[in-house]
Tab-separated table of C-alpha atoms in Angstrom:
chain	number	residue	atom	x	y	z
A	1	MET	CA	-0.057	-0.076	-0.383
A	2	THR	CA	1.185	3.713	-0.727
A	3	SER	CA	0.912	6.519	1.611
A	4	PRO	CA	-1.419	9.325	0.639
A	5	LEU	CA	1.523	11.871	1.260
A	6	ALA	CA	4.032	9.387	-1.075
A	7	LEU	CA	0.920	10.066	-3.683
A	8	ILE	CA	0.623	13.870	-3.407
A	9	VAL	CA	4.615	14.421	-3.481
A	10	LEU	CA	4.535	12.183	-6.732
A	11	LEU	CA	1.870	13.494	-8.386
A	12	ALA	CA	3.037	17.143	-7.416
A	13	ALA	CA	6.442	15.961	-9.311
A	14	LEU	CA	4.884	14.850	-12.318
A	15	ALA	CA	2.826	18.124	-12.292
A	16	ALA	CA	6.472	20.034	-11.847
A	17	GLY	CA	8.137	17.902	-15.049
A	18	LEU	CA	5.169	18.239	-17.320
A	19	ALA	CA	5.269	21.904	-16.369
A	20	TRP	CA	8.599	21.898	-17.478
A	21	LEU	CA	8.019	20.204	-20.524
A	22	LEU	CA	5.188	22.361	-21.784
A	23	THR	CA	7.499	25.398	-21.226
A	24	GLY	CA	10.366	24.221	-23.458
A	25	GLY	CA	12.357	23.219	-20.634
A	26	ARG	CA	13.680	26.595	-20.753
A	27	LEU	CA	14.556	28.732	-17.429
A	28	PRO	CA	13.456	32.048	-16.537
A	29	HIS	CA	16.108	34.593	-18.731
A	30	ARG	CA	18.671	35.501	-15.975
A	31	ALA	CA	20.427	38.694	-16.168
A	32	LYS	CA	23.901	38.464	-17.169
A	33	PRO	CA	26.833	40.108	-15.664
A	34	GLY	CA	27.022	42.507	-18.566
A	35	ASP	CA	23.587	43.561	-18.935
A	36	VAL	CA	22.564	46.869	-18.025
A	37	VAL	CA	19.082	46.460	-16.119
A	38	GLY	CA	17.335	49.452	-14.205
A	39	ASP	CA	16.053	52.029	-15.303
A	40	PRO	CA	17.116	53.190	-19.232
A	41	ASP	CA	17.345	57.076	-18.053
A	42	THR	CA	20.323	56.401	-15.373
A	43	ASP	CA	23.727	58.025	-16.386
A	44	HIS	CA	25.941	55.455	-15.717
A	45	GLU	CA	29.253	57.193	-16.607
A	46	VAL	CA	28.291	59.158	-13.327
A	47	LEU	CA	27.148	56.552	-11.120
A	48	SER	CA	30.596	54.864	-12.077
A	49	GLU	CA	32.201	57.815	-10.831
A	50	ALA	CA	30.380	58.128	-8.082
A	51	GLU	CA	31.135	54.201	-7.059
A	52	GLU	CA	35.071	55.259	-7.979
A	53	GLU	CA	34.516	58.250	-5.030
A	54	VAL	CA	33.453	56.052	-2.589
A	55	ARG	CA	35.604	52.313	-3.318
A	56	GLY	CA	38.281	54.039	-0.708
A	57	VAL	CA	36.547	54.763	1.769
A	58	ASP	CA	35.694	52.060	4.991
A	59	ALA	CA	31.990	51.206	4.706
A	60	PHE	CA	31.882	51.127	8.888
A	61	ALA	CA	33.393	54.745	8.723
A	62	SER	CA	31.227	57.365	10.357
A	63	PRO	CA	30.093	60.532	8.422
A	64	GLU	CA	32.649	62.245	10.585
A	65	ASP	CA	35.727	59.754	10.251
A	66	ALA	CA	35.036	60.368	6.059
A	67	GLU	CA	34.528	63.905	5.928
A	68	GLU	CA	38.106	64.663	4.667
A	69	ASP	CA	37.323	61.650	1.818
A	70	LEU	CA	33.717	63.088	1.201
A	71	PRO	CA	33.219	65.897	2.435
A	72	ASP	CA	29.750	66.005	0.672
A	73	TRP	CA	28.577	63.084	2.579
A	74	GLY	CA	24.606	62.732	2.322
A	75	PRO	CA	21.918	63.946	0.845
A	76	GLY	CA	21.112	67.225	1.387
A	77	ALA	CA	24.896	68.622	2.242
A	78	PRO	CA	26.541	71.666	0.944
A	79	LYS	CA	28.933	70.784	-1.374
A	80	PRO	CA	32.183	73.035	-0.851
């Protein structure tokens, strides 16, 4: 005799296999490392410059500690 739980698991596996076959066995599209993902209005050049600017700053630095490296720390801060 087969337990009801084993029958449910078997039916679920068969349903998943059938769904996979009906979709052509394809996996969902995933972005490749070189793909541009996100808002098309994003200025990637400015974003790259900003990332370079903060690359050398300690991730756990407080705004006071990073004031010399990044004098305009945070939104709304006056720029020198």
